[in-house]
């Protein structure tokens, strides 16, 4: 029996692009990559990376400008994403807004770089770009308001490696360099290496076996080394999963399995739409007998759903609940391996150009829906930051957030309660204070569990004087947090 990933010819399992692929598919791939780059640029400009742990990361890096080393299993991801802001600090940048955007660039850049690398790898077999593009639209986009999660970086490393192992028959020096660049960080990126790692290790082992059949000992040893390295990454991820630094991490992953809805009944509509999009892409590619009328109905229904979901944050601003993006980081562990298996099935059962066009149309509609949704939601987040700035600028001393507008569901037509995360309110108060004069600190007096510092105790505050930040609220009379 022929190996399911074996190549039939130099072109590998599918005819060359000029026999099968139209210029439309190539243009669609480049256009979709441009859409995701624009989406990332919007997110950086709106500082959405400050949501959740992001603002704490910025505060910690400003206090100690070196990549974080507190979580061994994610250290390489921290190194990759935090180099821009650390470099900026050492270069003498002291403007908090500029440093914030450098942090955003570091967090969103791996995703963009991964897609660009995929374009280069698949340039002669561009149809296979549908899988990393679908991953960007259906996986990354549904959790990227919580881009600070290192699980995003592992997915960004994953797709270029999958395309290299499956699409490139004979590797050049450039292919090896690119593989090393994306493979090295996978060792210490995130615990989801448990699910992504077996795909990478299996593909590397298959390439080693194939090189052995061709008596290419040097190439065989190289691919064996890749496989061993990925297995080591799996082992590290497994160890830190059963011995987590913070037990809440695993609990968060389990709760995130219901990524489509939270305990308060809020629905993650883009994620639900994305699951439907994945199923529709699979139907278009792998079920050629699908009745023509049914295909048209499904495509029309999906287009309508994409339009409704895209505009839903405008129609219902209170539907923007960013905790759903935090929960949906679980998708980074679950869906990319499934999409990689579908890629391998596509090698085994190549679709014709008509089916490919329909599948790309589905991905295009989903991507368009995501960028519109993100643009509206990011605008709501920017309004929230302005509200936060006005609160800390107009108050003095320690201020329970229940006594501010931040406790309200909506303010001036924008969501507030749905974008709050109270444990980082003290850090946000410091970094968003006008001109660095921290006249008030907003906090949650009911906060339980670990907190990075007590804002009532001066000795626990980071010295940020090099950035012009002064803690004037300490001299103001106010209640102490409990």
Coordinates of C-alpha atoms in Angstrom, one line a residue:
X1 CA 0.0 0.0 0.0
X2 CA 1.2 3.5 -0.9
X3 CA 2.1 5.7 2.1
X4 CA -0.7 8.3 2.4
X5 CA 1.8 11.1 2.4
X6 CA 4.0 9.7 -0.4
X7 CA 4.6 11.9 -3.4
X8 CA 3.5 10.7 -6.9
X9 CA 5.9 13.0 -8.6
X10 CA 8.2 15.9 -8.2
X11 CA 5.1 18.0 -7.6
X12 CA 4.0 15.7 -4.8
X13 CA 0.5 14.1 -4.8
X14 CA -1.2 17.0 -6.6
X15 CA -0.7 18.4 -10.1
X16 CA 1.3 21.6 -10.3
X17 CA -0.5 24.9 -9.9
X18 CA -0.6 25.7 -13.6
X19 CA -2.6 22.5 -14.1
X20 CA -4.9 22.8 -11.2
X21 CA -4.7 26.2 -9.4
X22 CA -6.0 29.3 -10.8
X23 CA -4.5 32.7 -10.2
X24 CA -7.6 33.4 -8.2
X25 CA -6.5 30.9 -5.5
X26 CA -3.0 32.4 -5.3
X27 CA -4.5 35.9 -5.1
X28 CA -6.9 34.7 -2.5
X29 CA -4.1 33.4 -0.3
X30 CA -2.1 36.6 -0.5
X31 CA -5.2 38.7 0.2
X32 CA -6.2 36.7 3.2
X33 CA -2.7 36.9 4.7
X34 CA -3.0 40.7 4.2
X35 CA -6.3 40.7 6.0
X36 CA -4.8 39.0 9.0
X37 CA -1.9 41.4 9.0
X38 CA -4.3 44.3 8.9
X39 CA -6.3 42.7 11.8
X40 CA -3.1 42.4 13.9
X41 CA -2.2 46.0 13.1
X42 CA -5.7 47.2 14.3
X43 CA -5.3 45.2 17.5
X44 CA -1.8 46.7 18.2
X45 CA -3.0 50.2 17.5
X46 CA -6.0 49.7 19.9
X47 CA -3.7 48.1 22.5
X48 CA -5.9 45.0 22.9
X49 CA -2.8 43.2 24.1
X50 CA -3.2 45.0 27.4
X51 CA -6.3 42.9 28.2
X52 CA -5.8 40.4 30.9
X53 CA -2.2 39.3 31.7
X54 CA -0.9 41.7 29.0
X55 CA -0.9 44.8 31.2
X56 CA 0.8 42.8 34.0
X57 CA 3.5 41.6 31.5
X58 CA 4.2 45.2 30.5
X59 CA 4.3 46.4 34.1
X60 CA 6.7 43.5 35.0
X61 CA 9.0 44.1 32.0
X62 CA 9.2 47.8 32.7
X63 CA 10.2 47.0 36.3
X64 CA 12.8 44.3 35.2
X65 CA 13.6 44.7 31.5
X66 CA 14.5 41.1 30.6
X67 CA 12.4 38.3 29.1
X68 CA 10.4 36.6 31.9
X69 CA 11.8 33.3 33.2
X70 CA 9.2 32.5 35.8
X71 CA 7.5 29.7 33.8
X72 CA 10.1 27.2 32.5
X73 CA 7.8 25.4 30.1
X74 CA 7.1 28.7 28.3
X75 CA 10.5 30.4 28.4
X76 CA 11.2 30.3 24.7
X77 CA 7.9 31.8 23.9
X78 CA 8.6 34.6 26.3
X79 CA 11.9 35.2 24.7
X80 CA 10.5 35.5 21.3
X81 CA 7.6 37.8 22.2
X82 CA 9.2 40.0 24.7
X83 CA 12.4 40.9 22.9
X84 CA 10.9 44.0 21.1
X85 CA 9.8 45.7 24.3
X86 CA 12.9 44.7 26.3
X87 CA 15.1 46.0 23.4
X88 CA 13.1 49.2 23.4
X89 CA 13.6 49.7 27.1
X90 CA 17.3 49.2 26.8
X91 CA 17.4 51.5 23.8
X92 CA 16.1 54.3 26.1
X93 CA 12.4 54.4 25.2
X94 CA 10.5 55.6 28.3
X95 CA 7.1 56.4 26.8
X96 CA 4.6 53.9 28.1
X97 CA 2.4 54.0 25.0
X98 CA 5.3 53.3 22.8
X99 CA 6.4 50.4 25.0
X100 CA 2.9 49.0 25.0
X101 CA 2.8 48.9 21.3
X102 CA 6.3 47.2 21.2
X103 CA 4.8 44.5 23.5
X104 CA 1.9 44.2 21.0
X105 CA 4.3 43.8 18.1
X106 CA 6.1 41.1 19.9
X107 CA 2.9 39.2 20.7
X108 CA 1.3 39.5 17.3
X109 CA 4.4 39.2 15.1
X110 CA 4.9 35.4 15.4
X111 CA 1.5 34.9 14.0
X112 CA 2.2 37.2 11.0
X113 CA 5.7 35.8 10.5
X114 CA 4.3 32.2 10.5
X115 CA 1.7 33.0 7.8
X116 CA 4.4 34.7 5.7
X117 CA 6.7 31.7 6.0
X118 CA 3.8 29.5 5.0
X119 CA 3.3 31.5 1.9
X120 CA 6.9 31.1 1.0
X121 CA 6.9 27.3 1.7
X122 CA 3.7 26.7 -0.2
X123 CA 4.5 29.1 -3.1
X124 CA 4.5 26.2 -5.6
X125 CA 1.6 24.4 -4.1
X126 CA -0.5 27.4 -3.0
X127 CA -3.7 25.4 -2.5
X128 CA -2.4 24.0 0.8
X129 CA -2.4 27.6 2.3
X130 CA -6.0 27.0 3.0
X131 CA -5.2 25.1 6.2
X132 CA -2.9 27.7 7.9
X133 CA -5.4 30.4 6.7
X134 CA -8.3 28.5 8.1
X135 CA -6.4 28.1 11.4
X136 CA -5.8 31.8 11.5
X137 CA -9.5 32.6 11.0
X138 CA -11.1 29.8 13.0
X139 CA -8.5 29.3 15.8
X140 CA -6.2 32.3 16.4
X141 CA -8.8 35.0 15.7
X142 CA -11.1 33.5 18.3
X143 CA -8.6 33.9 21.2
X144 CA -6.4 36.8 20.1
X145 CA -7.9 39.4 22.5
X146 CA -5.9 37.3 24.9
X147 CA -2.8 37.2 22.6
X148 CA -0.6 37.2 25.7
X149 CA -1.2 33.4 25.9
X150 CA 1.9 31.6 24.8
X151 CA -0.4 29.0 23.1
X152 CA -0.7 31.4 20.2
X153 CA 3.0 31.3 19.6
X154 CA 3.2 27.5 19.4
X155 CA 0.5 27.5 16.7
X156 CA 2.5 30.2 14.8
X157 CA 5.5 27.8 14.9
X158 CA 3.4 24.8 14.1
X159 CA 2.1 25.6 10.6
X160 CA 5.4 26.4 8.8
X161 CA 6.8 23.2 10.2
X162 CA 3.8 21.1 9.0
X163 CA 4.1 22.6 5.5
X164 CA 7.8 22.0 5.3
X165 CA 7.5 18.4 6.4
X166 CA 4.6 17.6 4.1
X167 CA 5.1 19.7 1.0
X168 CA 8.9 20.0 0.4
X169 CA 10.3 16.8 -1.1
X170 CA 13.9 17.7 -1.1
X171 CA 15.0 20.3 1.4
X172 CA 17.4 23.1 0.6
X173 CA 19.7 24.9 3.0
X174 CA 17.0 27.6 3.3
X175 CA 14.4 25.0 4.2
X176 CA 16.6 23.6 7.0
X177 CA 17.3 27.1 8.4
X178 CA 13.6 27.9 8.4
X179 CA 12.8 24.6 10.1
X180 CA 15.4 25.3 12.8
X181 CA 14.0 28.8 13.3
X182 CA 10.5 27.5 14.0
X183 CA 11.4 24.2 15.6
X184 CA 13.7 25.5 18.4
X185 CA 11.0 27.5 20.3
X186 CA 8.6 24.6 20.4
X187 CA 10.7 22.9 23.1
X188 CA 9.5 25.5 25.7
X189 CA 6.5 27.3 24.3
X190 CA 3.3 25.9 25.9
X191 CA 1.8 22.8 27.3
X192 CA -0.4 22.3 24.2
X193 CA 2.8 20.8 22.7
X194 CA 1.1 17.6 24.1
X195 CA -1.4 17.8 21.2
X196 CA 0.6 19.6 18.5
X197 CA 3.9 17.8 19.2
X198 CA 2.8 14.3 18.1
X199 CA 1.9 15.7 14.7
X200 CA 5.3 17.3 14.3
X201 CA 7.2 14.3 15.7
X202 CA 5.2 11.9 13.5
X203 CA 6.0 13.9 10.3
X204 CA 9.7 14.2 11.2
X205 CA 9.8 10.4 11.8
X206 CA 8.1 9.8 8.5
X207 CA 10.6 12.0 6.7
X208 CA 13.4 10.1 8.4
X209 CA 12.0 6.8 7.3
X210 CA 11.6 8.0 3.8
X211 CA 15.2 9.3 3.7
X212 CA 16.3 5.9 4.9
X213 CA 14.5 4.2 2.0
X214 CA 16.4 6.5 -0.3
X215 CA 19.7 5.7 1.5
X216 CA 20.2 9.4 2.3
X217 CA 21.9 8.9 5.7
X218 CA 22.6 12.5 6.4
X219 CA 19.0 13.6 5.8
X220 CA 17.8 10.7 7.8
X221 CA 19.8 11.7 10.8
X222 CA 18.6 15.3 10.5
X223 CA 15.0 14.3 10.5
X224 CA 15.6 11.8 13.4
X225 CA 17.0 14.8 15.4
X226 CA 13.9 16.8 14.6
X227 CA 11.7 13.9 15.8
X228 CA 13.7 13.5 19.0
X229 CA 13.6 17.3 19.7
X230 CA 9.8 17.3 19.3
X231 CA 9.4 14.3 21.6
X232 CA 11.5 16.2 24.2
X233 CA 9.1 19.1 23.8
X234 CA 6.1 16.8 24.3
X235 CA 7.7 15.3 27.5
X236 CA 8.4 18.8 29.0
X237 CA 4.8 19.8 28.2
X238 CA 3.4 16.7 29.8
X239 CA 5.5 17.1 32.9
X240 CA 4.4 20.7 33.4
X241 CA 0.8 19.7 32.7
X242 CA 0.7 17.2 35.6
X243 CA 2.9 19.4 37.8
X244 CA 1.7 22.9 36.9
X245 CA 3.3 26.1 38.3
X246 CA -0.3 27.2 39.0
X247 CA -3.0 24.6 39.3
X248 CA -5.5 27.1 38.0
X249 CA -3.9 26.8 34.5
X250 CA -5.2 23.3 34.1
X251 CA -8.5 24.2 35.5
X252 CA -8.7 27.0 33.0
X253 CA -8.0 24.7 30.2
X254 CA -10.7 22.3 31.2
X255 CA -13.3 25.1 31.6
X256 CA -12.2 26.3 28.2
X257 CA -13.4 23.1 26.5
X258 CA -16.8 24.9 26.5
X259 CA -15.2 27.8 24.6
X260 CA -18.5 28.6 22.9
X261 CA -20.2 29.8 26.0
X262 CA -19.4 31.0 29.5
X263 CA -21.2 30.3 32.8
X264 CA -23.2 33.5 32.5
X265 CA -24.7 32.4 29.2
X266 CA -22.6 34.7 26.9
X267 CA -22.0 33.1 23.6
X268 CA -18.7 33.3 21.6
X269 CA -20.5 33.7 18.3
X270 CA -17.3 34.0 16.1
X271 CA -16.1 30.7 17.6
X272 CA -19.4 29.0 16.9
X273 CA -19.3 30.4 13.3
X274 CA -15.7 29.1 13.0
X275 CA -16.6 25.6 13.8
X276 CA -19.3 25.7 11.2
X277 CA -16.8 27.1 8.8
X278 CA -14.4 24.2 9.4
X279 CA -17.1 21.7 8.7
X280 CA -18.2 23.6 5.6
X281 CA -14.6 23.7 4.2
X282 CA -14.3 19.9 4.9
X283 CA -17.6 19.3 3.1
X284 CA -16.5 21.4 0.1
X285 CA -13.2 19.6 -0.3
X286 CA -13.9 16.0 0.6
X287 CA -17.5 15.4 -0.4
X288 CA -17.6 15.9 -4.2
X289 CA -21.0 14.3 -4.4
X290 CA -22.7 17.0 -2.3
X291 CA -25.8 18.1 -4.2
X292 CA -25.4 21.4 -6.1
X293 CA -28.4 23.0 -4.6
X294 CA -27.4 22.0 -1.1
X295 CA -23.9 23.5 -1.6
X296 CA -25.5 26.8 -2.7
X297 CA -27.8 26.9 0.3
X298 CA -25.0 26.2 2.7
X299 CA -22.7 28.9 1.2
X300 CA -25.6 31.4 1.2
X301 CA -26.5 30.6 4.8
X302 CA -22.9 30.8 5.9
X303 CA -22.5 34.2 4.2
X304 CA -25.5 35.5 6.0
X305 CA -24.2 34.2 9.3
X306 CA -20.8 35.8 8.7
X307 CA -22.5 39.2 8.1
X308 CA -24.6 38.9 11.3
X309 CA -21.7 37.8 13.5
X310 CA -19.4 40.5 12.1
X311 CA -21.9 43.3 13.0
X312 CA -23.1 41.8 16.3
X313 CA -20.7 43.9 18.5
X314 CA -22.3 47.0 16.8
X315 CA -25.8 45.7 17.2
X316 CA -25.3 44.3 20.7
X317 CA -22.2 46.0 22.3
X318 CA -22.7 44.1 25.5
X319 CA -22.1 40.8 23.6
X320 CA -18.3 41.7 23.7
X321 CA -17.2 39.6 26.6
X322 CA -13.4 39.3 26.4
X323 CA -13.2 36.5 28.9
X324 CA -14.6 34.3 26.1
X325 CA -11.3 34.9 24.2
X326 CA -9.3 33.9 27.2
X327 CA -11.3 30.6 27.4
X328 CA -11.0 30.0 23.7
X329 CA -7.2 29.7 23.9
X330 CA -8.1 26.0 24.3
X331 CA -8.8 26.0 20.6
X332 CA -5.0 26.5 20.0
X333 CA -4.5 23.0 21.4
X334 CA -7.4 21.2 19.9
X335 CA -8.0 22.4 16.3
X336 CA -4.6 22.8 14.6
X337 CA -3.8 19.0 14.9
X338 CA -7.2 18.3 13.3
X339 CA -6.6 20.8 10.5
X340 CA -3.1 19.2 9.9
X341 CA -4.7 15.8 9.5
X342 CA -7.1 17.3 7.0
X343 CA -4.1 18.7 5.1
X344 CA -2.7 15.2 4.9
X345 CA -6.1 13.9 3.7
X346 CA -6.0 16.6 1.0
X347 CA -2.6 15.2 -0.2
X348 CA -4.1 11.8 -0.4
X349 CA -7.4 12.9 -2.0
X350 CA -6.6 16.0 -4.0
X351 CA -9.8 18.1 -4.8
X352 CA -10.4 19.8 -8.1
X353 CA -10.0 23.5 -8.6
X354 CA -13.8 24.2 -8.4
X355 CA -14.0 22.6 -4.9
X356 CA -10.9 24.5 -3.8
X357 CA -12.4 27.8 -4.9
X358 CA -15.5 27.1 -2.9
X359 CA -13.4 26.2 0.2
X360 CA -11.3 29.4 -0.2
X361 CA -14.6 31.3 -0.5
X362 CA -15.7 29.9 2.9
X363 CA -12.3 30.9 4.5
X364 CA -12.6 34.3 2.9
X365 CA -16.0 34.9 4.3
X366 CA -14.9 33.8 7.8
X367 CA -11.8 36.0 7.6
X368 CA -13.9 39.0 6.5
X369 CA -16.3 38.4 9.4
X370 CA -13.5 38.2 11.9
X371 CA -11.8 41.5 10.8
X372 CA -15.0 43.4 11.0
X373 CA -15.9 41.9 14.4
X374 CA -12.4 42.6 15.7
X375 CA -12.5 46.2 14.4
X376 CA -15.7 47.0 16.2
X377 CA -14.7 45.1 19.4
X378 CA -11.2 46.8 19.4
X379 CA -13.0 50.2 19.2
X380 CA -15.0 49.2 22.3
X381 CA -11.8 48.2 24.0
X382 CA -10.2 51.6 23.2
X383 CA -13.3 53.3 24.7
X384 CA -12.8 51.2 27.8
X385 CA -9.2 52.3 28.1
X386 CA -10.3 56.0 27.8
X387 CA -12.9 55.4 30.5
X388 CA -10.2 53.9 32.7
X389 CA -7.9 56.8 32.1
X390 CA -10.6 59.3 33.0
X391 CA -11.4 57.4 36.2
X392 CA -7.8 57.4 37.5
X393 CA -7.3 61.0 36.4
X394 CA -10.4 62.3 38.3
X395 CA -9.9 60.4 41.6
X396 CA -7.4 60.3 44.4
X397 CA -6.2 57.5 46.7
X398 CA -7.2 53.8 46.6
X399 CA -10.5 53.4 44.9
X400 CA -12.7 50.2 45.0
X401 CA -13.8 49.6 41.4
X402 CA -17.4 49.1 42.6
X403 CA -17.4 52.9 43.3
X404 CA -16.4 53.7 39.7
X405 CA -18.1 53.5 36.3
X406 CA -16.1 50.4 35.7
X407 CA -18.7 48.4 37.6
X408 CA -21.4 49.3 35.1
X409 CA -22.6 47.1 32.3
X410 CA -22.5 49.8 29.7
X411 CA -21.1 53.4 29.5
X412 CA -21.8 55.7 26.6
X413 CA -22.9 52.8 24.4
X414 CA -19.8 50.7 25.0
X415 CA -19.4 47.5 27.1
X416 CA -17.6 47.8 30.4
X417 CA -18.4 44.9 32.7
X418 CA -17.7 42.4 29.8
X419 CA -14.2 43.7 29.3
X420 CA -13.2 44.0 33.0
X421 CA -10.6 41.8 34.6
X422 CA -10.2 43.1 38.1
X423 CA -6.9 41.6 39.3
X424 CA -4.9 43.7 36.8
X425 CA -6.7 47.0 37.7
X426 CA -3.9 48.2 39.9
X427 CA -1.3 47.7 37.2
X428 CA -3.6 49.3 34.6
X429 CA -4.1 52.3 37.0
X430 CA -0.4 52.8 37.1
X431 CA 0.3 52.5 33.4
X432 CA -2.8 54.5 32.2
X433 CA -2.3 57.5 34.6
X434 CA -1.9 60.7 32.7
X435 CA 1.7 62.0 32.5
X436 CA 2.7 59.1 34.8
X437 CA 1.2 60.9 37.9
X438 CA -0.5 58.0 39.7
X439 CA -3.1 59.9 41.8
X440 CA -5.4 56.9 42.3
X441 CA -5.3 53.1 42.1
X442 CA -8.5 51.2 41.3
X443 CA -8.7 47.8 42.8
X444 CA -11.1 45.1 43.7
X445 CA -11.5 44.7 47.4
X446 CA -13.1 41.3 46.9
X447 CA -10.2 39.9 45.0
X448 CA -9.2 36.4 46.1
X449 CA -6.1 34.4 45.2
X450 CA -2.7 35.6 44.1
X451 CA -2.1 39.3 43.4
X452 CA 1.2 40.7 42.2
X453 CA 1.4 43.4 44.9
X454 CA -0.6 45.3 47.5
X455 CA -1.1 48.9 46.2
X456 CA -1.3 50.1 49.8
X457 CA 2.2 49.0 50.6
X458 CA 4.9 51.2 48.9
X459 CA 7.6 48.7 49.3
X460 CA 5.8 46.3 47.0
X461 CA 5.5 48.8 44.1
X462 CA 8.0 48.7 41.3
X463 CA 10.3 51.6 40.9
X464 CA 9.2 53.1 37.5
X465 CA 10.7 56.5 38.0
X466 CA 12.8 56.1 34.8
X467 CA 9.5 56.3 32.9
X468 CA 8.4 59.4 34.8
X469 CA 5.9 57.4 36.9
X470 CA 5.3 58.7 40.5
X471 CA 3.0 57.2 43.1
X472 CA 1.2 60.4 44.3
X473 CA -1.8 58.4 45.6
X474 CA 0.2 57.1 48.6
X475 CA -0.1 60.5 50.3
X476 CA -3.9 60.6 49.8
X477 CA -6.2 59.3 52.5
X478 CA -8.1 56.3 51.4
X479 CA -9.3 52.9 52.6
X480 CA -6.8 50.1 52.4
X481 CA -7.6 47.0 50.2
X482 CA -8.6 43.9 52.2

